[in-house]
Amino acid sequence: MQVLITGSSGFIGSHVAEAAVAAGHAVRTLDLRDGRDVRDAAAVARLLEGADAVCHQAAKVGLGVDVSDMPDYSSVNVQGTAVLLAEMARAGVRRLVLASSMVVYGEGAYACARHGTVRPGPRAEDDLAAGVFEPACPECGARLAPGTVTEDAPLDPRNVYADTKLAQEHLAASWARAVGGSVTALRYHNVYGPRMPRDTPYAGVAALFRSRLERGEAPLVFEDGGQRRDFVHVRDVARANVLALEQEGTPGASRAYNVASGTPRTIADMAAALAAAYGGPEPVVTGGFRLGDVRHIVASPERARRELGYTAGVAFADGMAEFAGVPA
C-alpha cells in the first residue's frame, strides 16, 4: 500500500512511519519540519498522486496556553485538515486514518448514587482554587464515581485543542459521506515514549516530569495527583495506526476507536514511576490547576480489540522505565 503520512517527523508520526514500513507499506512523508505544510495544497496534491491511503498525524498539540493560541490551532488543525481532504477528493484517495484524541470527550463517564449516569459541567475556578477537584453531580451536588468511556459517549470538548480535534472528525465524516471515502478516527489517550516533545508549554505531563527529574528537580503534580488517565505507549499507538490502515473501511462512513492501554493510572502514579526509575527526587503535589483540564478520562479499548485486532503490548512499568532512559 502507498501511504501518505502527514506529521511524519513528529513524536507519533515518526513511529507510525516506521511501523508502516516494517509492515511492508510504501510510505510518503509530509512534515512542516521538512518544509512541507499540510496547508500547502500543491505540496499535498503532489504527494497524493498514486497514493492508496492517508494517515493524518499533523497537528498542533497540547491544551493551549491562552486564547491567543486559537488562530494557530484553527489554522493547523482545522484548515490543514480541510486542505488535505479537498486534495484527497481531487486525487481520488478514499482511505483516511485520522489521529484524533480522547480530549473530544471532555470529562469522562460518571455515575451518581442517586441519579445514575450523569455528565458534570466544567469545574469552576473557585472550586479548584479551594482544592475541590472532584466533579459533583449536576442534579444533587453529590460526589460522583468515575467510570469508563466508550466511543458512543457524548462529545464535549473543553479547550481549544479539543475543539479542533472534534472539528477534524466532523470534517472527515463530511468528506467520507460526500466522496464515498472511509475514515478511521483513532482517539489517542495519553501517549508517551521515545521522541516525546519536551520543555515547551505544550509538552505532555510525562515529558515535563522527566525534564524536571533530569535536572535533579522533583516532578510537580497538579491538583492532588488523583486525576485518572490511560497512559499508552507510542509503539502501541503506531501499531494501531497500521492495523487501521490495513482494515477495509465502509465507504461513506467514519468509525472512531479508543487507542488506550485499558489500565488507568493516576497522574501521581505516573510521576512516582518516573521518579523511582530515576532514583528520586520524590514528586511534590502542589494543589495547582489549569482551567480546561478534566479530572478523570479513561476509556475502554474493547471496540479496537474487537474490530481492529488492537491490544496494548507495552506494560506501564516497562514503558515508564524506558521513557526515563533506565536500562532494562
mmCIF file of C-alpha atoms in Angstrom:
data_model
loop_
_atom_site.group_PDB
_atom_site.id
_atom_site.type_symbol
_atom_site.label_atom_id
_atom_site.label_comp_id
_atom_site.label_asym_id
_atom_site.label_seq_id
_atom_site.Cartn_x
_atom_site.Cartn_y
_atom_site.Cartn_z
ATOM 1 C CA MET A 1 0.000 0.000 0.000
ATOM 2 C CA GLN A 2 1.193 3.525 -0.839
ATOM 3 C CA VAL A 3 0.540 5.598 2.287
ATOM 4 C CA LEU A 4 0.964 9.342 2.790
ATOM 5 C CA ILE A 5 1.746 10.121 6.431
ATOM 6 C CA THR A 6 1.353 13.734 7.478
ATOM 7 C CA GLY A 7 3.258 14.940 10.524
ATOM 8 C CA SER A 8 5.754 12.182 9.751
ATOM 9 C CA SER A 9 8.679 13.770 11.640
ATOM 10 C CA GLY A 10 6.695 14.318 14.827
ATOM 11 C CA PHE A 11 6.555 12.296 18.014
ATOM 12 C CA ILE A 12 3.772 9.922 16.982
ATOM 13 C CA GLY A 13 4.054 10.319 13.218
ATOM 14 C CA SER A 14 7.674 9.173 13.127
ATOM 15 C CA HIS A 15 6.757 5.957 14.949
ATOM 16 C CA VAL A 16 3.779 5.415 12.635
ATOM 17 C CA ALA A 17 6.045 5.800 9.604
ATOM 18 C CA GLU A 18 8.499 3.237 10.983
ATOM 19 C CA ALA A 19 5.715 0.775 11.810
ATOM 20 C CA ALA A 20 4.146 1.159 8.361
ATOM 21 C CA VAL A 21 7.470 0.484 6.628
ATOM 22 C CA ALA A 22 8.096 -2.511 8.873
ATOM 23 C CA ALA A 23 4.661 -3.853 7.861
ATOM 24 C CA GLY A 24 5.670 -3.679 4.193
ATOM 25 C CA HIS A 25 3.961 -0.472 3.112
ATOM 26 C CA ALA A 26 5.490 2.230 0.919
ATOM 27 C CA VAL A 27 5.499 5.476 2.890
ATOM 28 C CA ARG A 28 5.411 9.042 1.627
ATOM 29 C CA THR A 29 6.036 11.748 4.200
ATOM 30 C CA LEU A 30 4.873 15.317 4.693
ATOM 31 C CA ASP A 31 6.005 17.383 7.643
ATOM 32 C CA LEU A 32 6.435 21.060 8.453
ATOM 33 C CA ARG A 33 9.949 20.316 9.728
ATOM 34 C CA ASP A 34 10.892 19.250 6.205
ATOM 35 C CA GLY A 35 9.456 22.437 4.716
ATOM 36 C CA ARG A 36 6.198 20.852 3.544
ATOM 37 C CA ASP A 37 2.988 22.013 5.195
ATOM 38 C CA VAL A 38 -0.331 20.189 5.161
ATOM 39 C CA ARG A 39 -1.929 23.569 4.405
ATOM 40 C CA ASP A 40 0.073 23.757 1.134
ATOM 41 C CA ALA A 41 -2.429 22.344 -1.371
ATOM 42 C CA ALA A 42 0.141 21.977 -4.169
ATOM 43 C CA ALA A 43 2.557 20.004 -1.979
ATOM 44 C CA VAL A 44 -0.261 17.773 -0.735
ATOM 45 C CA ALA A 45 -1.537 17.192 -4.265
ATOM 46 C CA ARG A 46 1.895 16.051 -5.496
ATOM 47 C CA LEU A 47 2.258 13.542 -2.683
ATOM 48 C CA LEU A 48 -1.252 12.153 -3.179
ATOM 49 C CA GLU A 49 -0.608 11.095 -6.789
ATOM 50 C CA GLY A 50 -0.942 7.317 -6.842
ATOM 51 C CA ALA A 51 -1.460 7.043 -3.068
ATOM 52 C CA ASP A 52 -3.833 4.450 -1.637
ATOM 53 C CA ALA A 53 -4.407 5.940 1.797
ATOM 54 C CA VAL A 54 -3.550 8.813 4.117
ATOM 55 C CA CYS A 55 -2.579 8.615 7.763
ATOM 56 C CA HIS A 56 -3.123 12.139 9.107
ATOM 57 C CA GLN A 57 -0.977 12.850 12.163
ATOM 58 C CA ALA A 58 -0.064 16.510 11.532
ATOM 59 C CA ALA A 59 -1.453 18.783 14.245
ATOM 60 C CA LYS A 60 -0.693 21.477 16.750
ATOM 61 C CA VAL A 61 -0.971 19.648 20.060
ATOM 62 C CA GLY A 62 -1.316 20.493 23.747
ATOM 63 C CA LEU A 63 -4.155 22.231 25.552
ATOM 64 C CA GLY A 64 -3.001 25.719 24.595
ATOM 65 C CA VAL A 65 -1.649 28.483 26.787
ATOM 66 C CA ASP A 66 -4.468 31.012 26.417
ATOM 67 C CA VAL A 67 -6.988 32.274 23.864
ATOM 68 C CA SER A 68 -4.221 33.824 21.772
ATOM 69 C CA ASP A 69 -3.463 30.244 20.625
ATOM 70 C CA MET A 70 -6.824 29.925 18.882
ATOM 71 C CA PRO A 71 -5.738 31.152 15.419
ATOM 72 C CA ASP A 72 -2.763 28.774 15.292
ATOM 73 C CA TYR A 73 -4.756 25.758 16.443
ATOM 74 C CA SER A 74 -7.534 26.509 13.960
ATOM 75 C CA SER A 75 -5.118 27.132 11.095
ATOM 76 C CA VAL A 76 -3.048 23.983 11.527
ATOM 77 C CA ASN A 77 -5.653 21.530 12.734
ATOM 78 C CA VAL A 78 -8.846 22.672 11.030
ATOM 79 C CA GLN A 79 -7.684 24.462 7.891
ATOM 80 C CA GLY A 80 -4.897 21.941 7.366
ATOM 81 C CA THR A 81 -7.313 19.031 7.559
ATOM 82 C CA ALA A 82 -9.751 20.778 5.204
ATOM 83 C CA VAL A 83 -6.984 21.291 2.616
ATOM 84 C CA LEU A 84 -5.908 17.667 2.912
ATOM 85 C CA LEU A 85 -9.444 16.345 2.482
ATOM 86 C CA ALA A 86 -10.123 18.567 -0.526
ATOM 87 C CA GLU A 87 -6.945 17.337 -2.226
ATOM 88 C CA MET A 88 -7.768 13.718 -1.375
ATOM 89 C CA ALA A 89 -11.123 14.175 -3.087
ATOM 90 C CA ARG A 90 -9.419 15.557 -6.212
ATOM 91 C CA ALA A 91 -6.840 12.766 -6.254
ATOM 92 C CA GLY A 92 -9.380 10.007 -5.735
ATOM 93 C CA VAL A 93 -7.796 8.807 -2.470
ATOM 94 C CA ARG A 94 -10.617 7.354 -0.413
ATOM 95 C CA ARG A 95 -8.984 5.908 2.718
ATOM 96 C CA LEU A 96 -8.155 8.059 5.772
ATOM 97 C CA VAL A 97 -6.810 7.170 9.195
ATOM 98 C CA LEU A 98 -7.174 10.247 11.400
ATOM 99 C CA ALA A 99 -5.265 10.952 14.605
ATOM 100 C CA SER A 100 -7.968 12.140 16.980
ATOM 101 C CA SER A 101 -7.833 12.391 20.764
ATOM 102 C CA MET A 102 -9.602 11.465 23.973
ATOM 103 C CA VAL A 103 -9.980 15.211 24.613
ATOM 104 C CA VAL A 104 -13.099 15.194 22.408
ATOM 105 C CA TYR A 105 -14.969 13.558 25.323
ATOM 106 C CA GLY A 106 -14.305 16.337 27.835
ATOM 107 C CA GLU A 107 -14.883 14.845 31.265
ATOM 108 C CA GLY A 108 -15.120 11.080 31.415
ATOM 109 C CA ALA A 109 -18.005 8.850 32.439
ATOM 110 C CA TYR A 110 -19.542 9.363 35.889
ATOM 111 C CA ALA A 111 -22.316 7.873 37.982
ATOM 112 C CA CYS A 112 -24.266 9.369 40.884
ATOM 113 C CA ALA A 113 -25.611 7.027 43.563
ATOM 114 C CA ARG A 114 -28.957 8.829 43.313
ATOM 115 C CA HIS A 115 -29.220 9.888 39.689
ATOM 116 C CA GLY A 116 -27.306 7.219 37.792
ATOM 117 C CA THR A 117 -25.209 8.204 34.781
ATOM 118 C CA VAL A 118 -24.649 11.957 34.716
ATOM 119 C CA ARG A 119 -22.457 14.389 32.820
ATOM 120 C CA PRO A 120 -20.871 17.076 35.017
ATOM 121 C CA GLY A 121 -20.138 20.501 33.597
ATOM 122 C CA PRO A 122 -16.712 22.170 33.560
ATOM 123 C CA ARG A 123 -15.188 22.529 37.013
ATOM 124 C CA ALA A 124 -15.448 26.017 38.472
ATOM 125 C CA GLU A 125 -12.279 28.024 39.077
ATOM 126 C CA ASP A 126 -13.394 28.864 42.632
ATOM 127 C CA ASP A 127 -13.789 25.156 43.438
ATOM 128 C CA LEU A 128 -10.363 24.308 42.016
ATOM 129 C CA ALA A 129 -8.735 27.135 43.957
ATOM 130 C CA ALA A 130 -10.369 25.794 47.127
ATOM 131 C CA GLY A 131 -8.991 22.309 46.471
ATOM 132 C CA VAL A 132 -12.315 20.820 45.383
ATOM 133 C CA PHE A 133 -11.179 18.769 42.403
ATOM 134 C CA GLU A 134 -13.782 16.035 42.011
ATOM 135 C CA PRO A 135 -16.764 16.914 39.796
ATOM 136 C CA ALA A 136 -20.134 16.972 41.520
ATOM 137 C CA CYS A 137 -23.466 15.620 40.378
ATOM 138 C CA PRO A 138 -25.231 18.378 38.396
ATOM 139 C CA GLU A 139 -28.519 17.279 39.969
ATOM 140 C CA CYS A 140 -27.753 16.958 43.688
ATOM 141 C CA GLY A 141 -24.134 18.046 44.145
ATOM 142 C CA ALA A 142 -23.015 14.663 45.497
ATOM 143 C CA ARG A 143 -19.578 13.233 44.752
ATOM 144 C CA LEU A 144 -19.511 11.073 41.615
ATOM 145 C CA ALA A 145 -17.951 7.699 40.860
ATOM 146 C CA PRO A 146 -15.797 7.835 37.691
ATOM 147 C CA GLY A 147 -16.311 5.172 35.023
ATOM 148 C CA THR A 148 -15.053 4.140 31.592
ATOM 149 C CA VAL A 149 -15.764 5.979 28.357
ATOM 150 C CA THR A 150 -16.803 4.181 25.190
ATOM 151 C CA GLU A 151 -16.760 5.621 21.682
ATOM 152 C CA ASP A 152 -20.519 6.257 21.842
ATOM 153 C CA ALA A 153 -20.192 8.682 24.767
ATOM 154 C CA PRO A 154 -21.359 12.272 24.179
ATOM 155 C CA LEU A 155 -18.617 14.524 22.839
ATOM 156 C CA ASP A 156 -17.949 17.617 24.926
ATOM 157 C CA PRO A 157 -14.605 19.338 24.124
ATOM 158 C CA ARG A 158 -13.436 21.786 26.792
ATOM 159 C CA ASN A 159 -10.391 23.580 25.371
ATOM 160 C CA VAL A 160 -9.228 24.914 22.013
ATOM 161 C CA TYR A 161 -7.193 21.823 21.139
ATOM 162 C CA ALA A 162 -10.175 19.589 21.864
ATOM 163 C CA ASP A 163 -12.405 21.845 19.767
ATOM 164 C CA THR A 164 -10.118 21.466 16.764
ATOM 165 C CA LYS A 165 -9.752 17.685 17.141
ATOM 166 C CA LEU A 166 -13.525 17.310 17.120
ATOM 167 C CA ALA A 167 -13.688 19.638 14.106
ATOM 168 C CA GLN A 168 -11.258 17.297 12.322
ATOM 169 C CA GLU A 169 -13.564 14.350 12.994
ATOM 170 C CA HIS A 170 -16.580 16.272 11.684
ATOM 171 C CA LEU A 171 -14.764 17.413 8.542
ATOM 172 C CA ALA A 172 -13.535 13.890 7.850
ATOM 173 C CA ALA A 173 -17.023 12.445 8.299
ATOM 174 C CA SER A 174 -18.458 15.029 5.875
ATOM 175 C CA TRP A 175 -15.717 14.183 3.357
ATOM 176 C CA ALA A 176 -16.478 10.469 3.664
ATOM 177 C CA ARG A 177 -20.179 10.993 3.015
ATOM 178 C CA ALA A 178 -19.541 13.313 0.069
ATOM 179 C CA VAL A 179 -16.989 11.181 -1.787
ATOM 180 C CA GLY A 180 -17.701 7.653 -0.583
ATOM 181 C CA GLY A 181 -14.498 7.546 1.415
ATOM 182 C CA SER A 182 -13.851 5.736 4.692
ATOM 183 C CA VAL A 183 -12.458 7.221 7.894
ATOM 184 C CA THR A 184 -10.964 5.549 10.927
ATOM 185 C CA ALA A 185 -10.610 8.106 13.731
ATOM 186 C CA LEU A 186 -8.195 6.909 16.407
ATOM 187 C CA ARG A 187 -8.855 8.666 19.708
ATOM 188 C CA TYR A 188 -5.460 8.551 21.376
ATOM 189 C CA HIS A 189 -5.273 8.632 25.132
ATOM 190 C CA ASN A 190 -2.157 9.854 26.986
ATOM 191 C CA VAL A 191 0.619 8.822 24.615
ATOM 192 C CA TYR A 192 4.192 8.675 25.901
ATOM 193 C CA GLY A 193 7.512 7.209 24.832
ATOM 194 C CA PRO A 194 10.683 7.936 22.846
ATOM 195 C CA ARG A 195 10.855 11.278 20.971
ATOM 196 C CA MET A 196 8.133 12.860 23.074
ATOM 197 C CA PRO A 197 8.383 16.689 22.894
ATOM 198 C CA ARG A 198 9.868 18.336 25.959
ATOM 199 C CA ASP A 199 10.390 21.682 27.649
ATOM 200 C CA THR A 200 7.645 23.551 25.804
ATOM 201 C CA PRO A 201 4.341 24.959 27.138
ATOM 202 C CA TYR A 202 2.584 22.310 25.019
ATOM 203 C CA ALA A 203 4.568 19.269 26.182
ATOM 204 C CA GLY A 204 2.727 16.368 27.778
ATOM 205 C CA VAL A 205 2.890 15.924 31.529
ATOM 206 C CA ALA A 206 5.146 12.863 31.271
ATOM 207 C CA ALA A 207 7.732 14.897 29.346
ATOM 208 C CA LEU A 208 7.538 17.757 31.841
ATOM 209 C CA PHE A 209 8.086 15.374 34.758
ATOM 210 C CA ARG A 210 11.025 13.723 33.028
ATOM 211 C CA SER A 211 12.659 17.058 32.263
ATOM 212 C CA ARG A 212 12.500 18.075 35.912
ATOM 213 C CA LEU A 213 13.961 14.761 37.042
ATOM 214 C CA GLU A 214 16.825 15.134 34.565
ATOM 215 C CA ARG A 215 17.624 18.469 36.215
ATOM 216 C CA GLY A 216 17.514 16.873 39.658
ATOM 217 C CA GLU A 217 14.198 18.540 40.470
ATOM 218 C CA ALA A 218 11.038 16.956 41.834
ATOM 219 C CA PRO A 219 8.091 16.478 39.446
ATOM 220 C CA LEU A 220 5.348 18.991 40.284
ATOM 221 C CA VAL A 221 1.966 17.265 40.368
ATOM 222 C CA PHE A 222 -1.135 19.435 39.917
ATOM 223 C CA GLU A 223 -4.326 19.104 41.957
ATOM 224 C CA ASP A 224 -3.964 16.226 44.434
ATOM 225 C CA GLY A 225 -2.472 13.815 41.902
ATOM 226 C CA GLY A 226 -5.636 11.734 41.805
ATOM 227 C CA GLN A 227 -6.536 12.577 38.193
ATOM 228 C CA ARG A 228 -7.035 9.309 36.314
ATOM 229 C CA ARG A 229 -5.686 8.812 32.796
ATOM 230 C CA ASP A 230 -4.761 5.965 30.475
ATOM 231 C CA PHE A 231 -1.079 6.090 29.516
ATOM 232 C CA VAL A 232 -0.447 4.285 26.231
ATOM 233 C CA HIS A 233 2.985 3.730 24.698
ATOM 234 C CA VAL A 234 3.718 5.331 21.338
ATOM 235 C CA ARG A 235 4.686 1.999 19.760
ATOM 236 C CA ASP A 236 1.243 0.646 20.625
ATOM 237 C CA VAL A 237 -0.303 3.734 19.041
ATOM 238 C CA ALA A 238 1.789 3.236 15.904
ATOM 239 C CA ARG A 239 0.654 -0.377 15.664
ATOM 240 C CA ALA A 240 -2.983 0.721 15.989
ATOM 241 C CA ASN A 241 -2.476 3.023 13.009
ATOM 242 C CA VAL A 242 -1.093 0.202 10.854
ATOM 243 C CA LEU A 243 -3.972 -2.069 11.833
ATOM 244 C CA ALA A 244 -6.412 0.709 10.914
ATOM 245 C CA LEU A 245 -4.727 1.272 7.550
ATOM 246 C CA GLU A 246 -4.998 -2.425 6.757
ATOM 247 C CA GLN A 247 -8.660 -2.623 7.743
ATOM 248 C CA GLU A 248 -11.087 -2.214 4.864
ATOM 249 C CA GLY A 249 -13.372 0.653 5.812
ATOM 250 C CA THR A 250 -17.025 1.124 4.926
ATOM 251 C CA PRO A 251 -17.478 3.611 2.045
ATOM 252 C CA GLY A 252 -19.175 6.796 3.200
ATOM 253 C CA ALA A 253 -18.608 6.041 6.877
ATOM 254 C CA SER A 254 -16.460 7.248 9.767
ATOM 255 C CA ARG A 255 -15.701 4.970 12.706
ATOM 256 C CA ALA A 256 -13.982 6.025 15.950
ATOM 257 C CA TYR A 257 -11.786 3.888 18.205
ATOM 258 C CA ASN A 258 -10.224 4.481 21.600
ATOM 259 C CA VAL A 259 -6.498 3.768 21.495
ATOM 260 C CA ALA A 260 -5.607 3.111 25.108
ATOM 261 C CA SER A 261 -3.906 0.564 27.320
ATOM 262 C CA GLY A 262 -7.107 -0.334 29.144
ATOM 263 C CA THR A 263 -5.367 0.079 32.527
ATOM 264 C CA PRO A 264 -5.967 3.513 34.100
ATOM 265 C CA ARG A 265 -3.379 5.173 36.340
ATOM 266 C CA THR A 266 -3.324 8.409 38.273
ATOM 267 C CA ILE A 267 -1.021 11.300 37.472
ATOM 268 C CA ALA A 268 0.594 10.648 40.859
ATOM 269 C CA ASP A 269 1.212 7.013 39.843
ATOM 270 C CA MET A 270 2.984 8.134 36.691
ATOM 271 C CA ALA A 271 5.091 10.746 38.484
ATOM 272 C CA ALA A 272 6.069 8.188 41.127
ATOM 273 C CA ALA A 273 7.043 5.596 38.496
ATOM 274 C CA LEU A 274 9.314 8.060 36.716
ATOM 275 C CA ALA A 275 10.837 9.309 39.966
ATOM 276 C CA ALA A 276 11.523 5.736 41.090
ATOM 277 C CA ALA A 277 13.231 4.968 37.785
ATOM 278 C CA TYR A 278 15.498 7.990 38.304
ATOM 279 C CA GLY A 279 16.083 7.277 41.977
ATOM 280 C CA GLY A 280 14.275 10.478 43.022
ATOM 281 C CA PRO A 281 13.549 13.122 43.971
ATOM 282 C CA GLU A 282 10.038 12.232 45.008
ATOM 283 C CA PRO A 283 7.131 14.077 43.310
ATOM 284 C CA VAL A 284 5.653 17.118 45.023
ATOM 285 C CA VAL A 285 1.866 17.566 44.981
ATOM 286 C CA THR A 286 1.244 21.293 44.514
ATOM 287 C CA GLY A 287 -2.527 21.695 44.503
ATOM 288 C CA GLY A 288 -2.153 23.868 41.395
ATOM 289 C CA PHE A 289 -4.513 23.522 38.447
ATOM 290 C CA ARG A 290 -5.163 24.512 34.856
ATOM 291 C CA LEU A 291 -8.580 25.623 33.684
ATOM 292 C CA GLY A 292 -9.763 23.351 30.886
ATOM 293 C CA ASP A 293 -8.162 20.240 32.360
ATOM 294 C CA VAL A 294 -10.537 17.380 33.116
ATOM 295 C CA ARG A 295 -10.432 15.282 36.272
ATOM 296 C CA HIS A 296 -10.828 11.725 35.010
ATOM 297 C CA ILE A 297 -10.817 10.375 31.470
ATOM 298 C CA VAL A 298 -10.217 6.684 30.940
ATOM 299 C CA ALA A 299 -11.613 4.587 28.145
ATOM 300 C CA SER A 300 -12.445 1.105 27.033
ATOM 301 C CA PRO A 301 -10.305 -0.117 24.085
ATOM 302 C CA GLU A 302 -12.703 -3.030 23.547
ATOM 303 C CA ARG A 303 -14.013 -1.827 20.170
ATOM 304 C CA ALA A 304 -10.453 -1.508 18.836
ATOM 305 C CA ARG A 305 -9.646 -5.013 20.101
ATOM 306 C CA ARG A 306 -12.767 -6.483 18.565
ATOM 307 C CA GLU A 307 -12.753 -4.708 15.203
ATOM 308 C CA LEU A 308 -9.092 -3.822 14.554
ATOM 309 C CA GLY A 309 -7.320 -6.574 16.479
ATOM 310 C CA TYR A 310 -5.557 -3.986 18.667
ATOM 311 C CA THR A 311 -4.360 -4.604 22.204
ATOM 312 C CA ALA A 312 -1.634 -2.693 24.023
ATOM 313 C CA GLY A 313 1.613 -4.618 24.335
ATOM 314 C CA VAL A 314 3.885 -2.346 26.407
ATOM 315 C CA ALA A 315 3.402 -2.706 30.164
ATOM 316 C CA PHE A 316 3.226 0.513 32.184
ATOM 317 C CA ALA A 317 6.295 -0.233 34.320
ATOM 318 C CA ASP A 318 8.401 -1.231 31.319
ATOM 319 C CA GLY A 319 7.299 1.761 29.268
ATOM 320 C CA MET A 320 7.979 4.251 32.055
ATOM 321 C CA ALA A 321 11.439 2.767 32.719
ATOM 322 C CA GLU A 322 12.267 3.052 29.017
ATOM 323 C CA PHE A 323 10.900 6.592 28.898
ATOM 324 C CA ALA A 324 13.076 7.506 31.857
ATOM 325 C CA GLY A 325 16.075 6.143 29.971
ATOM 326 C CA VAL A 326 16.788 3.417 32.512
ATOM 327 C CA PRO A 327 18.422 0.244 31.071
ATOM 328 C CA ALA A 328 16.313 -2.883 31.331
#
